[in-house]
Amino acid sequence: MDEDRIYTRRYALHVRDSPTSMDGVHPLTAGPSIDTTLVGAVPTKSHATSPFLSQVDNQTWIIGNELWNLTQGPKYGVQLFYKDHDCVGDAVGHYVSYNGAASDLGWTSASIVKQGSYRGADYIDVAFTAVEGEMHWVIFSGLAGAYQYFVNHALPVLGEFRTLWRLDNTTFPRGKTNLKDEALPPLSDYIAQNKVQDETWLRPDGSGYITKYDLTDWIRTQTYYGVYGDGFGSWYINPGKDYYNGNHLKQELMVHRESATGDAVQLNMIHGTHFMVSSSDVFPDGKMWGPWLWYLNDGSKEDAAKKSKKEFASWPYKWFEDEAYQSRGSVTGQLVLSDGRPAANAAVFLGDNNPNKTALDMGSDYYYTSYADARGRFEFEDVRTAHYGLQAWSNGSKIADVTTSFLHNDVVVTKSRNTNLGSLKWNVSKKTKIFQVGDFDRTSYGFQYGGAPNQHALIASCPNNLVYRVGYSKTSDWCFGQTYLGNWTISFDLPDTPKNAAARNATLIVSLAGYSSGASSIILANGEQIGNLTSGVPRLLNDPSLYRSMTSAGEWRYFEFEFNAGNVLKGGANDVTFQMTRNTTWHGFMWDSVVLEW
């Protein structure tokens, strides 16, 4: 346990017994003033009539309102009192850190930077200052919880940046995301000799695995998530998602059991890398994450869902008086494929202008996701004013055959105006398609086990050898991932040997929904090598999706392998084979689509 945290907890426990402040006034009955710095006891009950900040010493503060209060030390927020109950107990509490647990932010000061009233409720904005930036708590009277946001000033180049709660495991025994709602595993089930890899254990009865990665969700579609039990719930509600890194397919860990201590963990991965190759971003001074709502209740999921709907309807928050935050416009347009079809249901993304990263890897600024309708029309509302690059790609369905992506730079968003891009032409391949296995949508959906509930080692259920017969096999006959040594073959027929020059110029397109290193494959057409997929040279970099419970996507990769079909293919039966030549347990290839065209 961190030395600063030990000091904070011991000090908090000591001053908790003191009934009055140094001037004889209890901080929670000191009157309605909300900008006075008070020195006194750590409150165990909430009697204040207004939000408050109370200073105990130069390393300890108390924040809260009439419903809850938290003792904040130099790093950790401890003794969270709600309904006369300490929700942190012996757990670590609340903190902010980057690059995993390598760097916890240390708070040097706290102050009320703004106070006001909105719709009859008083509020204060409390800023805790660290070298890297400011963590803000916006506390309203009558609200169980607080809005939070972080403003960067000197964060280093990093991959992971997060805020989180580590809470009492008896008060919060369950975890919920949009995808899962279940009891957190008992700490007694984490047996050292059963550990198989990072944060993954074989269950004591051998029935499966315990891993924190099962409780992962898509960040762009999550509505509310958290930990809860009988009488208490702690939830994150993030209605605005423009401060997140990544695109539609960004997934993040959200809740889990801390395996070393048993704490119930509620993660707010506002810049994450859990299922990516990497994400090292430079942040401009003033980059803001949030505001989001941290919400306390009696453990009711129905109440949390109702609160979530209200917050989503209220975003962007009108009470948040920040000029850059409030300066927003909209973008509309229509995507039409070069073959005349509308780009129905395409995934559409507003990201970096003139990008040098993939959409999933972007994270320095602000990002927006949407989907086109059946006519290819799209709309982005409440977009921060800036210059953007618009991207689009197939999301399956009616354009599942489209292998190309779309990019349109220099999209200018101005305050309170709509930028209408009109009709945008999206060029698609003019080549003749010989076969396609799987929809082009950057996911494993449609394949066997593709999109199954997150679970460790599911790829081990896929076979060593597989034959897919074009025109006879179903998409679900192809498994979502390949991990074992062996041959996966696509068998197809041609009416004749390709003779003209255009037909001889064949391209095999391989689209991977994810790849976990330690696996290599050579690609054969009728026994002749036409390409390879390898973690050697050329190097295919690792994303942890397959060995961290993901079944739908990791980081998307796209490859084209050109070859002379006239020399390789023939009339009648042909085959393309992915021959796994090197493997590692639970690592390998997660498939999106395989296409042959000329």
PDB file of N, CA and C in Angstrom, residues 481-546:
ATOM      1  N   GLY A 481     -11.621 -17.282 -34.866  1.00  0.00           N
ATOM      2  CA  GLY A 481     -10.196 -17.110 -34.664  1.00  0.00           C
ATOM      3  C   GLY A 481      -9.414 -18.383 -34.911  1.00  0.00           C
ATOM      4  N   GLN A 482      -8.186 -18.220 -35.382  1.00  0.00           N
ATOM      5  CA  GLN A 482      -7.303 -19.357 -35.658  1.00  0.00           C
ATOM      6  C   GLN A 482      -6.109 -19.291 -34.722  1.00  0.00           C
ATOM      7  N   THR A 483      -5.877 -20.356 -33.950  1.00  0.00           N
ATOM      8  CA  THR A 483      -4.778 -20.365 -32.993  1.00  0.00           C
ATOM      9  C   THR A 483      -3.889 -21.594 -33.078  1.00  0.00           C
ATOM     10  N   TYR A 484      -4.394 -22.708 -33.594  1.00  0.00           N
ATOM     11  CA  TYR A 484      -3.631 -23.959 -33.605  1.00  0.00           C
ATOM     12  C   TYR A 484      -2.830 -24.128 -34.887  1.00  0.00           C
ATOM     13  N   LEU A 485      -1.735 -24.889 -34.811  1.00  0.00           N
ATOM     14  CA  LEU A 485      -1.022 -25.297 -36.013  1.00  0.00           C
ATOM     15  C   LEU A 485      -1.970 -26.110 -36.896  1.00  0.00           C
ATOM     16  N   GLY A 486      -1.985 -25.794 -38.164  1.00  0.00           N
ATOM     17  CA  GLY A 486      -2.891 -26.501 -39.061  1.00  0.00           C
ATOM     18  C   GLY A 486      -3.241 -25.666 -40.271  1.00  0.00           C
ATOM     19  N   ASN A 487      -4.153 -26.169 -41.098  1.00  0.00           N
ATOM     20  CA  ASN A 487      -4.535 -25.527 -42.353  1.00  0.00           C
ATOM     21  C   ASN A 487      -6.011 -25.142 -42.347  1.00  0.00           C
ATOM     22  N   TRP A 488      -6.278 -23.872 -42.635  1.00  0.00           N
ATOM     23  CA  TRP A 488      -7.645 -23.415 -42.872  1.00  0.00           C
ATOM     24  C   TRP A 488      -7.748 -23.081 -44.359  1.00  0.00           C
ATOM     25  N   THR A 489      -8.604 -23.798 -45.049  1.00  0.00           N
ATOM     26  CA  THR A 489      -8.643 -23.745 -46.505  1.00  0.00           C
ATOM     27  C   THR A 489      -9.991 -23.248 -47.006  1.00  0.00           C
ATOM     28  N   ILE A 490      -9.925 -22.357 -48.013  1.00  0.00           N
ATOM     29  CA  ILE A 490     -11.115 -21.903 -48.734  1.00  0.00           C
ATOM     30  C   ILE A 490     -11.066 -22.571 -50.105  1.00  0.00           C
ATOM     31  N   SER A 491     -12.033 -23.416 -50.368  1.00  0.00           N
ATOM     32  CA  SER A 491     -12.099 -24.154 -51.631  1.00  0.00           C
ATOM     33  C   SER A 491     -13.123 -23.486 -52.551  1.00  0.00           C
ATOM     34  N   PHE A 492     -12.743 -23.269 -53.825  1.00  0.00           N
ATOM     35  CA  PHE A 492     -13.645 -22.587 -54.756  1.00  0.00           C
ATOM     36  C   PHE A 492     -13.396 -23.097 -56.181  1.00  0.00           C
ATOM     37  N   ASP A 493     -14.386 -22.933 -57.015  1.00  0.00           N
ATOM     38  CA  ASP A 493     -14.295 -23.387 -58.401  1.00  0.00           C
ATOM     39  C   ASP A 493     -14.208 -22.193 -59.340  1.00  0.00           C
ATOM     40  N   LEU A 494     -13.443 -22.382 -60.446  1.00  0.00           N
ATOM     41  CA  LEU A 494     -13.394 -21.416 -61.539  1.00  0.00           C
ATOM     42  C   LEU A 494     -13.816 -22.111 -62.827  1.00  0.00           C
ATOM     43  N   PRO A 495     -14.544 -21.426 -63.698  1.00  0.00           N
ATOM     44  CA  PRO A 495     -14.983 -22.066 -64.951  1.00  0.00           C
ATOM     45  C   PRO A 495     -13.836 -22.345 -65.902  1.00  0.00           C
ATOM     46  N   ASP A 496     -12.755 -21.532 -65.786  1.00  0.00           N
ATOM     47  CA  ASP A 496     -11.647 -21.724 -66.719  1.00  0.00           C
ATOM     48  C   ASP A 496     -10.407 -21.057 -66.135  1.00  0.00           C
ATOM     49  N   THR A 497      -9.265 -21.342 -66.691  1.00  0.00           N
ATOM     50  CA  THR A 497      -8.023 -20.690 -66.275  1.00  0.00           C
ATOM     51  C   THR A 497      -8.056 -19.230 -66.724  1.00  0.00           C
ATOM     52  N   PRO A 498      -7.694 -18.267 -65.829  1.00  0.00           N
ATOM     53  CA  PRO A 498      -7.671 -16.854 -66.236  1.00  0.00           C
ATOM     54  C   PRO A 498      -6.715 -16.646 -67.404  1.00  0.00           C
ATOM     55  N   LYS A 499      -7.210 -15.991 -68.467  1.00  0.00           N
ATOM     56  CA  LYS A 499      -6.381 -15.838 -69.671  1.00  0.00           C
ATOM     57  C   LYS A 499      -6.018 -14.392 -69.947  1.00  0.00           C
ATOM     58  N   ASN A 500      -6.948 -13.472 -69.814  1.00  0.00           N
ATOM     59  CA  ASN A 500      -6.604 -12.092 -70.159  1.00  0.00           C
ATOM     60  C   ASN A 500      -5.782 -11.439 -69.052  1.00  0.00           C
ATOM     61  N   ALA A 501      -5.101 -10.367 -69.436  1.00  0.00           N
ATOM     62  CA  ALA A 501      -4.148  -9.730 -68.517  1.00  0.00           C
ATOM     63  C   ALA A 501      -4.822  -9.232 -67.240  1.00  0.00           C
ATOM     64  N   ALA A 502      -6.023  -8.652 -67.378  1.00  0.00           N
ATOM     65  CA  ALA A 502      -6.706  -8.109 -66.201  1.00  0.00           C
ATOM     66  C   ALA A 502      -7.033  -9.211 -65.204  1.00  0.00           C
ATOM     67  N   ALA A 503      -7.486 -10.348 -65.705  1.00  0.00           N
ATOM     68  CA  ALA A 503      -7.861 -11.442 -64.819  1.00  0.00           C
ATOM     69  C   ALA A 503      -6.650 -12.051 -64.131  1.00  0.00           C
ATOM     70  N   ARG A 504      -5.489 -11.978 -64.801  1.00  0.00           N
ATOM     71  CA  ARG A 504      -4.298 -12.549 -64.176  1.00  0.00           C
ATOM     72  C   ARG A 504      -3.849 -11.737 -62.967  1.00  0.00           C
ATOM     73  N   ASN A 505      -4.201 -10.461 -62.896  1.00  0.00           N
ATOM     74  CA  ASN A 505      -3.797  -9.591 -61.788  1.00  0.00           C
ATOM     75  C   ASN A 505      -4.774  -9.784 -60.633  1.00  0.00           C
ATOM     76  N   ALA A 506      -4.547 -10.823 -59.851  1.00  0.00           N
ATOM     77  CA  ALA A 506      -5.456 -11.168 -58.761  1.00  0.00           C
ATOM     78  C   ALA A 506      -4.980 -10.554 -57.451  1.00  0.00           C
ATOM     79  N   THR A 507      -5.936 -10.264 -56.572  1.00  0.00           N
ATOM     80  CA  THR A 507      -5.623  -9.724 -55.245  1.00  0.00           C
ATOM     81  C   THR A 507      -6.396 -10.498 -54.196  1.00  0.00           C
ATOM     82  N   LEU A 508      -5.662 -11.019 -53.223  1.00  0.00           N
ATOM     83  CA  LEU A 508      -6.297 -11.623 -52.055  1.00  0.00           C
ATOM     84  C   LEU A 508      -6.296 -10.576 -50.951  1.00  0.00           C
ATOM     85  N   ILE A 509      -7.489 -10.191 -50.507  1.00  0.00           N
ATOM     86  CA  ILE A 509      -7.636  -9.209 -49.427  1.00  0.00           C
ATOM     87  C   ILE A 509      -7.893  -9.965 -48.133  1.00  0.00           C
ATOM     88  N   VAL A 510      -7.091  -9.668 -47.119  1.00  0.00           N
ATOM     89  CA  VAL A 510      -7.255 -10.279 -45.803  1.00  0.00           C
ATOM     90  C   VAL A 510      -7.517  -9.167 -44.805  1.00  0.00           C
ATOM     91  N   SER A 511      -8.681  -9.192 -44.180  1.00  0.00           N
ATOM     92  CA  SER A 511      -9.062  -8.206 -43.178  1.00  0.00           C
ATOM     93  C   SER A 511      -9.170  -8.912 -41.831  1.00  0.00           C
ATOM     94  N   LEU A 512      -8.351  -8.483 -40.876  1.00  0.00           N
ATOM     95  CA  LEU A 512      -8.337  -9.085 -39.549  1.00  0.00           C
ATOM     96  C   LEU A 512      -9.039  -8.169 -38.554  1.00  0.00           C
ATOM     97  N   ALA A 513      -9.930  -8.733 -37.767  1.00  0.00           N
ATOM     98  CA  ALA A 513     -10.577  -7.969 -36.695  1.00  0.00           C
ATOM     99  C   ALA A 513      -9.645  -7.793 -35.511  1.00  0.00           C
ATOM    100  N   GLY A 514      -8.628  -8.647 -35.413  1.00  0.00           N
ATOM    101  CA  GLY A 514      -7.647  -8.545 -34.349  1.00  0.00           C
ATOM    102  C   GLY A 514      -6.519  -9.523 -34.567  1.00  0.00           C
ATOM    103  N   TYR A 515      -5.400  -9.294 -33.862  1.00  0.00           N
ATOM    104  CA  TYR A 515      -4.263 -10.212 -33.966  1.00  0.00           C
ATOM    105  C   TYR A 515      -3.475 -10.148 -32.659  1.00  0.00           C
ATOM    106  N   SER A 516      -3.222 -11.304 -32.075  1.00  0.00           N
ATOM    107  CA  SER A 516      -2.394 -11.402 -30.873  1.00  0.00           C
ATOM    108  C   SER A 516      -1.125 -12.160 -31.228  1.00  0.00           C
ATOM    109  N   SER A 517       0.019 -11.537 -30.962  1.00  0.00           N
ATOM    110  CA  SER A 517       1.296 -12.009 -31.491  1.00  0.00           C
ATOM    111  C   SER A 517       1.694 -13.376 -30.958  1.00  0.00           C
ATOM    112  N   GLY A 518       2.732 -13.938 -31.602  1.00  0.00           N
ATOM    113  CA  GLY A 518       3.164 -15.286 -31.270  1.00  0.00           C
ATOM    114  C   GLY A 518       2.598 -16.308 -32.221  1.00  0.00           C
ATOM    115  N   ALA A 519       1.954 -15.821 -33.287  1.00  0.00           N
ATOM    116  CA  ALA A 519       1.365 -16.704 -34.303  1.00  0.00           C
ATOM    117  C   ALA A 519       1.832 -16.244 -35.679  1.00  0.00           C
ATOM    118  N   SER A 520       2.196 -17.188 -36.520  1.00  0.00           N
ATOM    119  CA  SER A 520       2.623 -16.901 -37.888  1.00  0.00           C
ATOM    120  C   SER A 520       1.905 -17.830 -38.846  1.00  0.00           C
ATOM    121  N   SER A 521       1.638 -17.313 -40.052  1.00  0.00           N
ATOM    122  CA  SER A 521       0.908 -18.082 -41.040  1.00  0.00           C
ATOM    123  C   SER A 521       1.464 -17.770 -42.422  1.00  0.00           C
ATOM    124  N   ILE A 522       1.533 -18.778 -43.279  1.00  0.00           N
ATOM    125  CA  ILE A 522       1.819 -18.539 -44.689  1.00  0.00           C
ATOM    126  C   ILE A 522       0.530 -18.750 -45.472  1.00  0.00           C
ATOM    127  N   ILE A 523       0.406 -18.018 -46.575  1.00  0.00           N
ATOM    128  CA  ILE A 523      -0.804 -18.075 -47.396  1.00  0.00           C
ATOM    129  C   ILE A 523      -0.461 -18.744 -48.702  1.00  0.00           C
ATOM    130  N   LEU A 524      -1.184 -19.793 -49.010  1.00  0.00           N
ATOM    131  CA  LEU A 524      -0.933 -20.598 -50.204  1.00  0.00           C
ATOM    132  C   LEU A 524      -2.145 -20.548 -51.137  1.00  0.00           C
ATOM    133  N   ALA A 525      -1.879 -20.488 -52.441  1.00  0.00           N
ATOM    134  CA  ALA A 525      -2.920 -20.650 -53.458  1.00  0.00           C
ATOM    135  C   ALA A 525      -2.536 -21.854 -54.290  1.00  0.00           C
ATOM    136  N   ASN A 526      -3.345 -22.884 -54.218  1.00  0.00           N
ATOM    137  CA  ASN A 526      -3.033 -24.147 -54.899  1.00  0.00           C
ATOM    138  C   ASN A 526      -1.614 -24.622 -54.578  1.00  0.00           C
ATOM    139  N   GLY A 527      -1.218 -24.461 -53.320  1.00  0.00           N
ATOM    140  CA  GLY A 527       0.078 -24.947 -52.851  1.00  0.00           C
ATOM    141  C   GLY A 527       1.231 -24.001 -53.045  1.00  0.00           C
ATOM    142  N   GLU A 528       1.047 -22.896 -53.765  1.00  0.00           N
ATOM    143  CA  GLU A 528       2.124 -21.916 -53.967  1.00  0.00           C
ATOM    144  C   GLU A 528       1.933 -20.743 -53.012  1.00  0.00           C
ATOM    145  N   GLN A 529       3.019 -20.338 -52.349  1.00  0.00           N
ATOM    146  CA  GLN A 529       2.923 -19.246 -51.378  1.00  0.00           C
ATOM    147  C   GLN A 529       2.714 -17.919 -52.099  1.00  0.00           C
ATOM    148  N   ILE A 530       1.696 -17.183 -51.650  1.00  0.00           N
ATOM    149  CA  ILE A 530       1.416 -15.865 -52.223  1.00  0.00           C
ATOM    150  C   ILE A 530       1.517 -14.758 -51.174  1.00  0.00           C
ATOM    151  N   GLY A 531       1.775 -15.111 -49.909  1.00  0.00           N
ATOM    152  CA  GLY A 531       1.896 -14.107 -48.868  1.00  0.00           C
ATOM    153  C   GLY A 531       2.096 -14.749 -47.521  1.00  0.00           C
ATOM    154  N   ASN A 532       2.171 -13.917 -46.491  1.00  0.00           N
ATOM    155  CA  ASN A 532       2.299 -14.424 -45.125  1.00  0.00           C
ATOM    156  C   ASN A 532       1.748 -13.433 -44.123  1.00  0.00           C
ATOM    157  N   LEU A 533       1.385 -13.942 -42.987  1.00  0.00           N
ATOM    158  CA  LEU A 533       0.951 -13.142 -41.835  1.00  0.00           C
ATOM    159  C   LEU A 533       1.815 -13.599 -40.670  1.00  0.00           C
ATOM    160  N   THR A 534       2.647 -12.714 -40.165  1.00  0.00           N
ATOM    161  CA  THR A 534       3.647 -13.161 -39.213  1.00  0.00           C
ATOM    162  C   THR A 534       3.992 -12.078 -38.209  1.00  0.00           C
ATOM    163  N   SER A 535       4.436 -12.508 -37.021  1.00  0.00           N
ATOM    164  CA  SER A 535       4.969 -11.564 -36.042  1.00  0.00           C
ATOM    165  C   SER A 535       6.483 -11.444 -36.196  1.00  0.00           C
ATOM    166  N   GLY A 536       7.030 -12.038 -37.271  1.00  0.00           N
ATOM    167  CA  GLY A 536       8.450 -11.895 -37.581  1.00  0.00           C
ATOM    168  C   GLY A 536       8.666 -10.691 -38.462  1.00  0.00           C
ATOM    169  N   VAL A 537       9.173 -10.913 -39.691  1.00  0.00           N
ATOM    170  CA  VAL A 537       9.418  -9.823 -40.635  1.00  0.00           C
ATOM    171  C   VAL A 537       8.693 -10.149 -41.935  1.00  0.00           C
ATOM    172  N   PRO A 538       7.809  -9.307 -42.515  1.00  0.00           N
ATOM    173  CA  PRO A 538       7.370  -8.038 -41.905  1.00  0.00           C
ATOM    174  C   PRO A 538       6.568  -8.274 -40.635  1.00  0.00           C
ATOM    175  N   ARG A 539       6.718  -7.400 -39.672  1.00  0.00           N
ATOM    176  CA  ARG A 539       6.188  -7.654 -38.346  1.00  0.00           C
ATOM    177  C   ARG A 539       4.729  -7.229 -38.223  1.00  0.00           C
ATOM    178  N   LEU A 540       3.937  -8.120 -37.650  1.00  0.00           N
ATOM    179  CA  LEU A 540       2.545  -7.849 -37.328  1.00  0.00           C
ATOM    180  C   LEU A 540       2.478  -7.632 -35.823  1.00  0.00           C
ATOM    181  N   LEU A 541       2.120  -6.430 -35.399  1.00  0.00           N
ATOM    182  CA  LEU A 541       2.205  -6.073 -33.983  1.00  0.00           C
ATOM    183  C   LEU A 541       1.040  -6.629 -33.179  1.00  0.00           C
ATOM    184  N   ASN A 542       1.271  -6.819 -31.915  1.00  0.00           N
ATOM    185  CA  ASN A 542       0.326  -7.468 -31.010  1.00  0.00           C
ATOM    186  C   ASN A 542      -0.774  -6.526 -30.532  1.00  0.00           C
ATOM    187  N   ASP A 543      -2.018  -7.008 -30.568  1.00  0.00           N
ATOM    188  CA  ASP A 543      -3.055  -6.440 -29.704  1.00  0.00           C
ATOM    189  C   ASP A 543      -3.554  -7.590 -28.819  1.00  0.00           C
ATOM    190  N   PRO A 544      -3.954  -7.311 -27.578  1.00  0.00           N
ATOM    191  CA  PRO A 544      -4.233  -8.389 -26.621  1.00  0.00           C
ATOM    192  C   PRO A 544      -5.635  -8.979 -26.697  1.00  0.00           C
ATOM    193  N   SER A 545      -6.366  -8.711 -27.770  1.00  0.00           N
ATOM    194  CA  SER A 545      -7.787  -9.046 -27.798  1.00  0.00           C
ATOM    195  C   SER A 545      -8.059 -10.522 -27.541  1.00  0.00           C
ATOM    196  N   LEU A 546      -7.384 -11.419 -28.263  1.00  0.00           N
ATOM    197  CA  LEU A 546      -7.737 -12.836 -28.201  1.00  0.00           C
ATOM    198  C   LEU A 546      -7.398 -13.480 -26.863  1.00  0.00           C
TER     199      LEU A 546
END
